[in-house]
Tab-separated table of N, CA and C in Angstrom:
chain	number	residue	atom	x	y	z
A	65	MET	N	-213.225	80.443	148.899
A	65	MET	CA	-213.029	81.898	149.039
A	65	MET	C	-212.452	82.056	147.632
A	66	ASP	N	-212.620	83.438	147.229
A	66	ASP	CA	-212.317	84.056	145.865
A	66	ASP	C	-211.013	84.658	145.940
A	67	LEU	N	-210.211	84.779	145.051
A	67	LEU	CA	-208.843	85.647	145.146
A	67	LEU	C	-208.832	86.917	145.830
A	68	GLN	N	-210.092	87.747	145.346
A	68	GLN	CA	-210.265	89.237	145.951
A	68	GLN	C	-210.399	89.265	147.346
A	69	ARG	N	-210.874	88.070	147.838
A	69	ARG	CA	-211.216	88.129	149.380
A	69	ARG	C	-209.926	87.786	150.119
A	70	LEU	N	-209.047	86.852	149.484
A	70	LEU	CA	-207.802	86.571	149.905
A	70	LEU	C	-206.941	87.428	150.052
A	71	ASN	N	-206.985	88.530	148.799
A	71	ASN	CA	-206.027	89.598	148.716
A	71	ASN	C	-206.319	90.393	149.856
A	72	LYS	N	-207.758	90.523	150.175
A	72	LYS	CA	-208.243	91.641	151.168
A	72	LYS	C	-207.695	91.225	152.716
A	73	ILE	N	-207.744	90.127	152.927
A	73	ILE	CA	-207.095	89.424	154.084
A	73	ILE	C	-205.700	89.470	154.377
A	74	ALA	N	-205.159	89.207	153.393
A	74	ALA	CA	-203.555	89.452	153.288
A	74	ALA	C	-203.255	90.894	153.793
A	75	ASP	N	-204.001	92.006	152.962
A	75	ASP	CA	-203.771	93.281	152.864
A	75	ASP	C	-204.344	93.846	154.439
A	76	ASP	N	-205.359	93.288	155.004
A	76	ASP	CA	-205.876	93.602	156.262
A	76	ASP	C	-204.743	93.196	157.485
A	77	LEU	N	-204.127	91.937	157.168
A	77	LEU	CA	-202.920	91.411	158.099
A	77	LEU	C	-201.616	92.070	157.872
A	78	GLY	N	-201.730	92.977	156.791
A	78	GLY	CA	-200.262	93.634	156.417
A	78	GLY	C	-199.451	92.604	155.787
A	79	ILE	N	-199.754	91.867	155.128
A	79	ILE	CA	-199.025	90.813	154.306
A	79	ILE	C	-198.753	91.326	152.886
A	80	ARG	N	-197.628	91.711	152.649
A	80	ARG	CA	-197.450	91.835	151.218
A	80	ARG	C	-197.292	90.847	150.215
A	81	ILE	N	-198.042	91.045	149.124
A	81	ILE	CA	-198.074	89.816	147.870
A	81	ILE	C	-197.102	90.160	146.802
A	82	LEU	N	-196.340	89.386	146.371
A	82	LEU	CA	-195.519	90.022	145.205
A	82	LEU	C	-195.350	88.769	144.324
A	83	ASP	N	-195.620	89.139	143.071
A	83	ASP	CA	-195.226	88.408	141.935
A	83	ASP	C	-193.828	88.144	141.492
A	84	THR	N	-193.204	86.995	141.736
A	84	THR	CA	-191.852	87.251	141.478
A	84	THR	C	-191.389	85.579	141.223
A	85	GLU	N	-190.330	85.457	140.687
A	85	GLU	CA	-189.759	84.231	140.424
A	85	GLU	C	-189.357	83.624	141.828
A	86	CYS	N	-189.910	82.229	142.088
A	86	CYS	CA	-189.561	81.687	143.444
A	86	CYS	C	-188.673	80.405	143.303
A	87	GLY	N	-187.818	80.339	142.342
A	87	GLY	CA	-186.779	79.221	142.191
A	87	GLY	C	-187.639	78.130	142.007
A	88	GLU	N	-187.558	76.938	142.690
A	88	GLU	CA	-188.332	75.661	142.329
A	88	GLU	C	-189.753	75.621	142.992
A	89	CYS	N	-189.843	76.524	144.071
A	89	CYS	CA	-191.387	76.698	144.453
A	89	CYS	C	-192.296	77.358	143.602
A	90	ARG	N	-193.405	77.080	143.676
A	90	ARG	CA	-194.737	77.865	143.054
A	90	ARG	C	-195.035	79.201	143.918
A	91	GLY	N	-194.849	79.274	145.201
A	91	GLY	CA	-195.030	80.385	146.092
A	91	GLY	C	-194.075	80.048	147.237
A	92	LEU	N	-193.998	81.114	148.057
A	92	LEU	CA	-193.095	81.138	149.397
A	92	LEU	C	-193.951	82.369	150.410
A	93	ALA	N	-193.654	81.891	151.622
A	93	ALA	CA	-193.785	82.983	152.713
A	93	ALA	C	-192.983	82.996	153.458
A	94	THR	N	-192.582	84.531	153.995
A	94	THR	CA	-191.429	84.680	154.904
A	94	THR	C	-191.913	86.001	155.808
A	95	ARG	N	-191.002	85.913	156.773
A	95	ARG	CA	-191.160	87.072	157.769
A	95	ARG	C	-189.766	87.866	157.519
A	96	ALA	N	-189.727	89.219	157.268
A	96	ALA	CA	-188.720	89.667	157.316
A	96	ALA	C	-188.254	90.144	158.871
A	97	PRO	N	-186.856	90.475	158.942
A	97	PRO	CA	-186.314	90.891	160.391
A	97	PRO	C	-187.219	91.927	160.838
A	98	SER	N	-187.931	93.010	159.971
A	98	SER	CA	-188.452	94.072	160.383
A	98	SER	C	-189.953	93.681	161.100
A	99	GLY	N	-190.160	92.138	160.719
A	99	GLY	CA	-191.654	91.795	161.334
A	99	GLY	C	-192.552	91.735	160.170
A	100	ARG	N	-192.404	92.367	159.115
A	100	ARG	CA	-193.567	92.301	158.049
A	100	ARG	C	-193.614	90.849	157.420
A	101	PHE	N	-194.514	90.541	156.989
A	101	PHE	CA	-194.720	89.255	156.243
A	101	PHE	C	-194.978	89.588	154.712
A	102	TYR	N	-194.308	88.620	153.987
A	102	TYR	CA	-194.207	88.733	152.381
A	102	TYR	C	-194.430	87.397	151.943
A	103	ILE	N	-195.603	87.349	150.766
A	103	ILE	CA	-195.819	86.237	149.830
A	103	ILE	C	-195.197	86.356	148.762
A	104	GLY	N	-194.488	85.335	148.026
A	104	GLY	CA	-193.994	85.640	146.709
A	104	GLY	C	-194.921	84.532	145.849
A	105	ILE	N	-195.337	84.721	144.836
A	105	ILE	CA	-195.963	83.885	143.965
A	105	ILE	C	-195.232	84.010	142.562
A	106	ASP	N	-195.148	82.989	142.069
A	106	ASP	CA	-194.454	82.805	140.764
A	106	ASP	C	-195.321	82.673	139.645
A	107	PRO	N	-195.836	83.833	138.979
A	107	PRO	CA	-196.767	83.768	138.066
A	107	PRO	C	-196.443	82.914	136.782
A	108	SER	N	-195.092	82.557	136.537
A	108	SER	CA	-194.727	81.949	135.400
A	108	SER	C	-194.997	80.442	135.469
A	109	ILE	N	-195.263	79.993	136.765
A	109	ILE	CA	-195.633	78.640	136.896
A	109	ILE	C	-197.213	78.167	137.644
A	110	VAL	N	-197.738	79.517	138.148
A	110	VAL	CA	-198.919	79.364	138.827
A	110	VAL	C	-200.202	79.954	137.887
A	111	SER	N	-201.094	79.049	137.718
A	111	SER	CA	-202.135	79.575	136.852
A	111	SER	C	-202.977	80.487	137.630
A	112	GLU	N	-203.879	80.992	136.817
A	112	GLU	CA	-204.942	82.024	137.631
A	112	GLU	C	-205.626	81.102	138.556
A	113	GLU	N	-206.292	79.923	137.967
A	113	GLU	CA	-207.138	78.948	138.889
A	113	GLU	C	-206.586	78.416	140.195
A	114	GLU	N	-205.179	78.216	139.981
A	114	GLU	CA	-204.354	77.778	141.199
A	114	GLU	C	-204.063	79.044	142.332
A	115	ARG	N	-203.916	80.069	141.721
A	115	ARG	CA	-203.474	81.432	142.400
A	115	ARG	C	-204.416	81.517	143.834
A	116	ALA	N	-205.651	81.201	143.970
A	116	ALA	CA	-206.344	81.204	145.289
A	116	ALA	C	-205.953	80.291	146.196
A	117	PRO	N	-205.822	79.167	145.907
A	117	PRO	CA	-205.483	78.011	147.033
A	117	PRO	C	-203.868	78.183	147.251
A	118	LEU	N	-203.213	78.554	146.425
A	118	LEU	CA	-201.776	78.688	146.748
A	118	LEU	C	-201.772	80.024	147.763
A	119	LEU	N	-202.663	81.017	147.413
A	119	LEU	CA	-202.185	82.257	148.508
A	119	LEU	C	-202.849	81.883	149.874
A	120	ALA	N	-204.093	81.103	149.651
A	120	ALA	CA	-204.348	80.759	151.341
A	120	ALA	C	-203.604	79.898	151.934
A	121	HIS	N	-202.636	78.936	151.290
A	121	HIS	CA	-201.820	78.187	151.725
A	121	HIS	C	-200.420	79.057	152.429
A	122	GLU	N	-200.196	79.851	151.731
A	122	GLU	CA	-198.905	80.801	152.221
A	122	GLU	C	-199.621	81.784	153.296
A	123	ILE	N	-200.868	82.452	153.165
A	123	ILE	CA	-201.325	83.216	154.123
A	123	ILE	C	-201.413	82.429	155.547
A	124	ALA	N	-201.725	81.130	155.330
A	124	ALA	CA	-201.708	80.123	156.585
A	124	ALA	C	-200.256	79.987	157.238
A	125	HIS	N	-199.306	79.754	156.339
A	125	HIS	CA	-197.646	79.837	156.960
A	125	HIS	C	-197.348	81.372	157.642
A	126	CYS	N	-198.147	82.348	157.215
A	126	CYS	CA	-197.915	83.534	157.973
A	126	CYS	C	-198.736	83.666	159.059
A	127	LEU	N	-199.850	83.171	159.161
A	127	LEU	CA	-200.807	83.257	160.386
A	127	LEU	C	-200.174	82.441	161.661
A	128	THR	N	-199.513	81.164	161.282
A	128	THR	CA	-199.043	80.138	162.219
A	128	THR	C	-197.595	80.045	162.303
A	129	LEU	N	-196.950	81.205	161.574
A	129	LEU	CA	-195.505	81.436	161.738
A	129	LEU	C	-194.577	80.166	161.534
A	130	THR	N	-195.242	79.297	160.409
A	130	THR	CA	-194.690	78.192	160.035
A	130	THR	C	-193.768	78.286	158.943
A	131	PHE	N	-192.520	78.689	158.920
A	131	PHE	CA	-191.652	79.037	157.978
A	131	PHE	C	-190.688	78.188	158.161
A	132	PHE	N	-189.849	77.945	157.049
A	132	PHE	CA	-188.779	76.797	157.317
A	132	PHE	C	-187.896	77.230	155.794
A	133	ASN	N	-186.763	76.697	155.868
A	133	ASN	CA	-185.763	76.951	154.854
A	133	ASN	C	-185.431	75.425	154.134
A	134	TYR	N	-185.929	75.183	153.183
A	134	TYR	CA	-185.740	73.665	152.595
A	134	TYR	C	-184.339	73.232	152.646
A	135	LYS	N	-183.348	74.084	152.806
A	135	LYS	CA	-181.989	73.615	152.782
A	135	LYS	C	-181.581	72.973	154.179
A	136	THR	N	-182.163	73.524	155.323
A	136	THR	CA	-181.703	73.431	156.554
A	136	THR	C	-182.697	72.603	157.303
A	137	ALA	N	-183.932	72.606	156.996
A	137	ALA	CA	-185.209	71.871	157.595
A	137	ALA	C	-185.136	70.491	157.402
A	138	THR	N	-185.482	69.759	158.489
A	138	THR	CA	-185.783	68.253	158.123
A	138	THR	C	-186.988	67.943	157.627
A	139	LYS	N	-187.184	66.836	157.060
A	139	LYS	CA	-188.427	66.364	156.336
A	139	LYS	C	-189.604	66.533	157.214
A	140	LYS	N	-189.337	66.248	158.452
A	140	LYS	CA	-190.433	66.055	159.574
A	140	LYS	C	-191.029	67.385	159.620
A	141	GLU	N	-189.850	68.576	159.872
A	141	GLU	CA	-190.337	69.972	160.169
A	141	GLU	C	-191.216	70.587	158.772
A	142	ILE	N	-190.433	70.154	157.637
A	142	ILE	CA	-191.354	70.582	156.339
A	142	ILE	C	-192.751	70.042	156.549
A	143	ASP	N	-192.760	68.626	156.601
A	143	ASP	CA	-194.153	67.916	156.637
A	143	ASP	C	-194.967	68.464	157.516
A	144	GLU	N	-194.641	68.775	158.782
A	144	GLU	CA	-195.433	69.432	159.959
A	144	GLU	C	-195.798	70.969	159.669
A	145	ALA	N	-194.816	71.683	158.936
A	145	ALA	CA	-195.333	72.989	158.621
A	145	ALA	C	-196.480	72.924	157.407
A	146	GLU	N	-196.246	71.955	156.352
A	146	GLU	CA	-197.124	72.032	155.443
A	146	GLU	C	-198.423	71.341	155.614
A	147	GLU	N	-198.659	70.495	156.805
A	147	GLU	CA	-199.770	69.991	157.020
A	147	GLU	C	-200.365	70.898	157.796
A	148	ILE	N	-200.093	71.841	158.612
A	148	ILE	CA	-200.655	72.947	159.228
A	148	ILE	C	-201.133	73.909	158.228
A	149	ALA	N	-200.261	74.354	157.416
A	149	ALA	CA	-200.754	75.239	156.455
A	149	ALA	C	-201.795	74.711	155.448
A	150	ASN	N	-201.854	73.579	155.235
A	150	ASN	CA	-202.713	73.154	154.281
A	150	ASN	C	-204.165	72.908	154.913
A	151	ARG	N	-204.240	72.591	156.338
A	151	ARG	CA	-205.495	72.501	157.079
A	151	ARG	C	-206.085	73.874	157.103
A	152	ILE	N	-205.224	74.894	157.390
A	152	ILE	CA	-205.766	76.077	157.485
A	152	ILE	C	-206.207	76.807	156.190
A	153	ALA	N	-205.547	76.563	155.162
A	153	ALA	CA	-205.751	76.890	153.786
A	153	ALA	C	-207.162	76.377	153.359
A	154	SER	N	-207.140	75.206	153.781
A	154	SER	CA	-208.743	74.496	153.362
A	154	SER	C	-209.573	75.216	154.086
A	155	VAL	N	-209.543	75.378	155.353
A	155	VAL	CA	-210.851	76.380	155.917
A	155	VAL	C	-210.748	77.686	155.392
A	156	LEU	N	-209.735	78.535	155.089
A	156	LEU	CA	-210.043	79.699	154.576
A	156	LEU	C	-210.685	79.412	153.116
A	157	MET	N	-210.539	78.380	152.376
A	157	MET	CA	-211.057	78.323	150.890
A	157	MET	C	-212.555	78.026	151.198
A	158	ASP	N	-212.834	77.427	152.186
A	158	ASP	CA	-214.261	77.127	152.485
A	158	ASP	C	-215.054	78.310	153.043
A	159	LEU	N	-214.437	79.316	153.504
A	159	LEU	CA	-215.330	80.611	153.986
A	159	LEU	C	-215.899	81.246	152.784
């Protein structure tokens, strides 16, 4: 799937995408207390060709509510959340 279609999916789902510094991450997804979803992508370390698969991955976190805090989550929790997001991102990219 191309970046334009992924951006449309995010928009249709009410997910706001921001270009922002993400610390040590290339990107991240979160849900605000208001219930709104946000995806941050760090354009300083994500190339244009990496952006679509990364966006698909972060959309998958929003769809599955698989969010975690690197500082408090266990390795098992992180691995499980990433596995789910990777599987769904793969399906999205193949559409």
